[in-house]
Short mmCIF file of C-alpha atoms and ligand atoms in Angstrom, two decimals:
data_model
loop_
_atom_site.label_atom_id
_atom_site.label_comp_id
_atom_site.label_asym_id
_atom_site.label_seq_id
_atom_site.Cartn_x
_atom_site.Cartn_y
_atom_site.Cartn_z
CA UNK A 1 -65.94 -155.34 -9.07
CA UNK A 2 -63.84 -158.42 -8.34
CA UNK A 3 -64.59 -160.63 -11.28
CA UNK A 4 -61.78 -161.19 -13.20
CA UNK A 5 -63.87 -160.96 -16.49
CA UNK A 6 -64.29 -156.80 -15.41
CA UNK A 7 -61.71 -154.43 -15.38
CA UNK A 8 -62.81 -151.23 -14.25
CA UNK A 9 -60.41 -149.42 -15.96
CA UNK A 10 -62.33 -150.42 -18.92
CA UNK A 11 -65.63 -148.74 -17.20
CA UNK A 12 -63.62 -145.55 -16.88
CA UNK A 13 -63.15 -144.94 -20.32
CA UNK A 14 -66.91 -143.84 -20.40
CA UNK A 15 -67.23 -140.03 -20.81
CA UNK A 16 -69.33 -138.28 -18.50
CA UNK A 17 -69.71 -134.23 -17.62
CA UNK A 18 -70.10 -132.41 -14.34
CA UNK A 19 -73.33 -131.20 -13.21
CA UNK A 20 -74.92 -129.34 -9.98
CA UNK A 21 -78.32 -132.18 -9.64
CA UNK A 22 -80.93 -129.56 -7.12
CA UNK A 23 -84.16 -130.42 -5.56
CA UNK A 24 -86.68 -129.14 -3.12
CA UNK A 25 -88.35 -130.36 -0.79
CA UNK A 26 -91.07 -128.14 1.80
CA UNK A 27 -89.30 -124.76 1.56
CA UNK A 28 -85.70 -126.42 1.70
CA UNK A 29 -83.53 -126.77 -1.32
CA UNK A 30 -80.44 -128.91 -2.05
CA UNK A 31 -78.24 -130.13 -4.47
CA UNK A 32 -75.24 -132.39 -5.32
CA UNK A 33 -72.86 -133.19 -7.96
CA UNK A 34 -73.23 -135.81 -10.12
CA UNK A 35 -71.83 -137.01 -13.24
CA UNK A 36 -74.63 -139.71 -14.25
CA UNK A 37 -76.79 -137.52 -16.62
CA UNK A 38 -77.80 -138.15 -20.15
CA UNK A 39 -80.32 -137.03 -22.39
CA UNK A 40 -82.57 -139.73 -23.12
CA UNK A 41 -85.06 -138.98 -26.04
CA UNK A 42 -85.45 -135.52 -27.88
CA UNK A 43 -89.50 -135.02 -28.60
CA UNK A 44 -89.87 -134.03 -25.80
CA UNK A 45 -86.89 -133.71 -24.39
CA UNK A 46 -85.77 -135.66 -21.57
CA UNK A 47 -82.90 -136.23 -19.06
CA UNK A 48 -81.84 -139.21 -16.95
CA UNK A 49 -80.17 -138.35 -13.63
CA UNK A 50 -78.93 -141.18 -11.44
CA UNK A 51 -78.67 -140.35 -7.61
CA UNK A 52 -77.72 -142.48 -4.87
CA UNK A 53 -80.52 -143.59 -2.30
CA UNK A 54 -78.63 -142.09 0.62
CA UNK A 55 -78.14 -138.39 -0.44
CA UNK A 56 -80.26 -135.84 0.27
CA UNK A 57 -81.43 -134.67 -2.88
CA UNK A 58 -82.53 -138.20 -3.52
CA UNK A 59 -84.99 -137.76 -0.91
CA UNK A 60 -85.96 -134.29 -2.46
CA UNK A 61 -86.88 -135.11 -5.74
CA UNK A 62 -88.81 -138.37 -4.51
CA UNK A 63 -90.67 -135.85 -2.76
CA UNK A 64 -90.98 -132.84 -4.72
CA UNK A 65 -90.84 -134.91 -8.73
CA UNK A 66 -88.72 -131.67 -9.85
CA UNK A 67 -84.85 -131.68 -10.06
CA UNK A 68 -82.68 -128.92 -12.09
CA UNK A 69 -79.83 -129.29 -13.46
CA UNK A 70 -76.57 -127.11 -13.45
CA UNK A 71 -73.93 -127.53 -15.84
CA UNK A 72 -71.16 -126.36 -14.48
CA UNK A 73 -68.08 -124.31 -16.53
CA UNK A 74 -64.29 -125.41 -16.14
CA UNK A 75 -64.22 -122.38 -14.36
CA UNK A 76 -65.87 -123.69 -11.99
CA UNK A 77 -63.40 -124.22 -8.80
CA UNK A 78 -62.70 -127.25 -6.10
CA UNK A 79 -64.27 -125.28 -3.06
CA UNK A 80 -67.69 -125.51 -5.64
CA UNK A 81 -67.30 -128.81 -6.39
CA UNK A 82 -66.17 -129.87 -2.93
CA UNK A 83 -69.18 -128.00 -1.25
CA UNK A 84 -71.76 -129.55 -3.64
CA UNK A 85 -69.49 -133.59 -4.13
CA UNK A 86 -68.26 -133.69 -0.60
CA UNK A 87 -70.86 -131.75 2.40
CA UNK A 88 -74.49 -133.30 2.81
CA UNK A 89 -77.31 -131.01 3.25
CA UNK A 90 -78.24 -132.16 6.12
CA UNK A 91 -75.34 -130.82 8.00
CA UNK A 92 -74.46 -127.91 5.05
CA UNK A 93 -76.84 -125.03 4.34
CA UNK A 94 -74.90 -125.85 0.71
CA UNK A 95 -77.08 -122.36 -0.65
CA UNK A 96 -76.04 -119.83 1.82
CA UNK A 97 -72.46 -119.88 0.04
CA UNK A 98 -73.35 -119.71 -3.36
CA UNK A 99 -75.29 -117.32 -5.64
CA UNK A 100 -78.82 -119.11 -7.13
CA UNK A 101 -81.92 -118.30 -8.22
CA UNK A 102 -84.99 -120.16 -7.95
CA UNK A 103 -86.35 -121.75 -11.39
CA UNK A 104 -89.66 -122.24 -12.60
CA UNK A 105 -89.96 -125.60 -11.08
CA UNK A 106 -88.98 -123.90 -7.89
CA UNK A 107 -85.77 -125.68 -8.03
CA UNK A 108 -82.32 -123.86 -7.10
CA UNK A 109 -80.29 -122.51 -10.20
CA UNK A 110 -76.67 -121.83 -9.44
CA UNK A 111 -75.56 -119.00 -11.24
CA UNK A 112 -71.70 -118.76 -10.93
CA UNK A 113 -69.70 -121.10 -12.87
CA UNK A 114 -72.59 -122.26 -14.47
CA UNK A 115 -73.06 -122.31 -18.40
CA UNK A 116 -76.55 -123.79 -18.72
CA UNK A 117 -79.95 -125.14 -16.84
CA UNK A 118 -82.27 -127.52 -17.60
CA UNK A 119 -85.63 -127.87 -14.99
CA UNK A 120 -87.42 -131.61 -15.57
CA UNK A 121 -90.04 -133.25 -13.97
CA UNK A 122 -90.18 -136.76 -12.93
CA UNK A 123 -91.75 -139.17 -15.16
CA UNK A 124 -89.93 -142.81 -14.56
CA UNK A 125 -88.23 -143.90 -11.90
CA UNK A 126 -85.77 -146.71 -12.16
CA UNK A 127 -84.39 -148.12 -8.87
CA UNK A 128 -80.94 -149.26 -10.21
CA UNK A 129 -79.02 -150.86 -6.62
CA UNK A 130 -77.59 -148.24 -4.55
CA UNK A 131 -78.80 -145.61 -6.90
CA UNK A 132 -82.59 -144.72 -8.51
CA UNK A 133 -82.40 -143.27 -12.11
CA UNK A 134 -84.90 -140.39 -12.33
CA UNK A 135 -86.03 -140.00 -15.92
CA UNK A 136 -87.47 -136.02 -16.16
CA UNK A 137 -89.45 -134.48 -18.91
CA UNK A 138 -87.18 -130.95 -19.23
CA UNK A 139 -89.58 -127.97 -18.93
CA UNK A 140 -87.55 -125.23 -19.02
CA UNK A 141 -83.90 -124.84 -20.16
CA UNK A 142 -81.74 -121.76 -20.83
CA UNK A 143 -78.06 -120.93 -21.38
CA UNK A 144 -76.80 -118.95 -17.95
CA UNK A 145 -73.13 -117.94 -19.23
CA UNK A 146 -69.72 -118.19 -21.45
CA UNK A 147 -67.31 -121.21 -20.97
CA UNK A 148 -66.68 -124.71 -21.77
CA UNK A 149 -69.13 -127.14 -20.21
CA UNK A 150 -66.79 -129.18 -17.71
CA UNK A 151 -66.28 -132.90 -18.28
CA UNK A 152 -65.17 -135.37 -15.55
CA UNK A 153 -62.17 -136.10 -17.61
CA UNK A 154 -61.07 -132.68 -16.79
CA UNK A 155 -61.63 -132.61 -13.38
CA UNK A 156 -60.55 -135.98 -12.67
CA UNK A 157 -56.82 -134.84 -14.92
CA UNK A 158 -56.51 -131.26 -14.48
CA UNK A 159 -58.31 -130.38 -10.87
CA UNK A 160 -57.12 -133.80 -9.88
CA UNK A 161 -60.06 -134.32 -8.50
CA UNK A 162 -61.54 -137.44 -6.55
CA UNK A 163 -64.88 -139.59 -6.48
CA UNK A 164 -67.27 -138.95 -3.73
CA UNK A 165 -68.28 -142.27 -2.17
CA UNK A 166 -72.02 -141.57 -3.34
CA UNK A 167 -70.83 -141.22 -7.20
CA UNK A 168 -71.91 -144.31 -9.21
CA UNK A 169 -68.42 -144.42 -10.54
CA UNK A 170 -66.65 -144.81 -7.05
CA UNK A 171 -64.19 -147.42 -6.77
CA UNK A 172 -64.08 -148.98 -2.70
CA UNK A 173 -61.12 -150.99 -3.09
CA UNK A 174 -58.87 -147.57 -4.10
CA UNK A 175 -60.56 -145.00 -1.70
CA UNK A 176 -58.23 -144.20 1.61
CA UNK A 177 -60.26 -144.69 4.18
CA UNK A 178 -59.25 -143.12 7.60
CA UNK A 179 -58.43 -146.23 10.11
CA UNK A 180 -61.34 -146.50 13.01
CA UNK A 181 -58.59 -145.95 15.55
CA UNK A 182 -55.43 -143.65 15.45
CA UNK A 183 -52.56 -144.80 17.35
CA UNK A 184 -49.64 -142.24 18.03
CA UNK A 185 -46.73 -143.11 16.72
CA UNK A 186 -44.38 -140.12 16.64
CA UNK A 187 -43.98 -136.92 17.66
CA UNK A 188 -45.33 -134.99 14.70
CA UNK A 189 -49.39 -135.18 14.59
CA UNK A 190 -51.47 -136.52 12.21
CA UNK A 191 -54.09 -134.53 10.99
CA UNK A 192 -58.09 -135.29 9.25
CA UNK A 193 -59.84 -133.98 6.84
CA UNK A 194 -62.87 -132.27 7.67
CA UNK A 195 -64.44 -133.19 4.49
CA UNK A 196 -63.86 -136.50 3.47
CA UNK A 197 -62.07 -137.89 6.41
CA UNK A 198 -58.38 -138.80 5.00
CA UNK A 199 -56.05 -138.66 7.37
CA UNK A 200 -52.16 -137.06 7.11
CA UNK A 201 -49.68 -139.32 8.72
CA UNK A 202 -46.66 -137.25 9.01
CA UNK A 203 -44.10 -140.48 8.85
CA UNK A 204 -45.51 -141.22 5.67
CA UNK A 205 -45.88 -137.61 3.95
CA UNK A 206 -47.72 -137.29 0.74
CA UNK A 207 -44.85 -137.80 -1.36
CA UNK A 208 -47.06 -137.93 -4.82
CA UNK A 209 -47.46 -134.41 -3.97
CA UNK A 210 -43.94 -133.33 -2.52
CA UNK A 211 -44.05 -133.64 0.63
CA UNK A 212 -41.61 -136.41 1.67
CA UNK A 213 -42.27 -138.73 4.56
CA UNK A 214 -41.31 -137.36 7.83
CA UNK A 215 -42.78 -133.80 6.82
CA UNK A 216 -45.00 -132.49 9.64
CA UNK A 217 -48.42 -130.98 9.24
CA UNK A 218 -47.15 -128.12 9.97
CA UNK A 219 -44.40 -127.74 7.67
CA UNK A 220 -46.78 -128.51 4.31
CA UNK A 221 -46.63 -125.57 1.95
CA UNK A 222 -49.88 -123.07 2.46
CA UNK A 223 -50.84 -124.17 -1.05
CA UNK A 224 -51.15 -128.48 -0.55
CA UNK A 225 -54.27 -129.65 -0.46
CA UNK A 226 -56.08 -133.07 0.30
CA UNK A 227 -55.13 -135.38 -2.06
CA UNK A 228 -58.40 -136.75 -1.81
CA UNK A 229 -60.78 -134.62 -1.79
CA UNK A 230 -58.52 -131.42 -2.73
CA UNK A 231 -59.98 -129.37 0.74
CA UNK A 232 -57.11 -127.00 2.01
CA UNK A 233 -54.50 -126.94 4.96
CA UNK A 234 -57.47 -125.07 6.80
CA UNK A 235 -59.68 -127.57 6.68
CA UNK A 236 -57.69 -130.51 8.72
CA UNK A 237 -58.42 -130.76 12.25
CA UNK A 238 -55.43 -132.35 14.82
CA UNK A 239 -56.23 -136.19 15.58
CA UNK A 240 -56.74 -136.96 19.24
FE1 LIG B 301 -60.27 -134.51 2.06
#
């Protein structure tokens, strides 16, 4: 959005939730998080999910017409969320490191940190830009365990946690992106992120989250994590 006329910060007052979208597709299964899901109509009932064209599970429910959806508990934690928001399935086998079970549609339920399902299939599909709304008649739904249903609100203020580049909500002009080549400048190393590919530049730190500039790699605290993508020390690899 560059128009003056649209602020996005007006676009991010819209409340959304946080969901686990899953698909099939020939004996595979997926899924990925999304926050674009509503309920559309009630007799029948009906959800619209919308997923971007790139991902995955895009390609699964174009193929399949089934999707489930997870609604996932503020228990829920970041590895979750960054396993399902920040890998793609076609380099993750995202379901070997989670417990599921496989729904009625023969769509993937994710049972921990879950509170509720819903299995739809496809009946409209509305290609929207980058993204294709998928408009599901629900055909099975059923309430998986205790908690409060997470919202993005709370992820985005108390996980602190970030917008995958698929999400229809993600805002290019604010994301970090790592620079196409890395010149050293110092002694200290910088340091990627295996997940979402921000990069730690020791001379300038990460001084929103205490570590002044000047702090190497090395000397983080065990506990920092990406401010990104919120992926752990262990998951940075040493720039070339
Ligand atoms: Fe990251």
């Amino acid at each position: 959005m560059t128009d003056s006329n649209l602020n996005p910060e007006a676009m991010f007052t819209i409340g959304y939730g946080l969901y686990v979208i899953t698909s099939r597709k020939d004996g595979r299964i997926n899924g990925q998080i999304s926050n674009a899901l509503m309920q559309v109509t009630d007799t029948p009932p009906r959800l619209a999910a919308a997923v971007n064209k790139n991902a995955l599970t895009h390609e699964f429910i174009n193929h399949s017409g089934v999707f489930a959806v997870n609604v996932l508990s503020e228990s829920a934690p970041m590895s979750l969320i960054r396993l399902f928001g920040f890998r793609s399935g076609r380099e993750t086998e995202k379901f070997s490191q989670v417990s599921y079970e496989i729904g009625p549609t023969g769509c993937p339920i994710v049972t921990d940190h879950t509170i509720a399902c819903m299995e739809a299939r496809v009946e409209t599909k509305l290609e929207s830009g980058s993204h294709t709304v998928f408009i599901g008649q629900v055909t099975a739904a059923r309430i998986i365990g205790a908690g409060k249903p997470m919202t993005y609100a709370y992820y985005r203020e108390i996980l602190r946690g970030k917008t995958p580049p698929t999400a229809p909500t993600y805002r290019a002009s604010v994301a970090v992106k790592p620079p196409k080549k890395i010149k050293e400048t110092s002694e200290m190393g910088k340091y990627v992120c295996d997940v979402c590919g921000w990069v730690y530049d020791p001379e300038l730190g990460d001084p929103e989250n205490g570590a002044k500039p000047g702090t190497a790699f090395e000397d983080l605290p065990a506990d920092w994590v990406c401010p990104e993508c919120g992926a752990g020390k262990d998951e940075f690899s040493p720039v070339e």
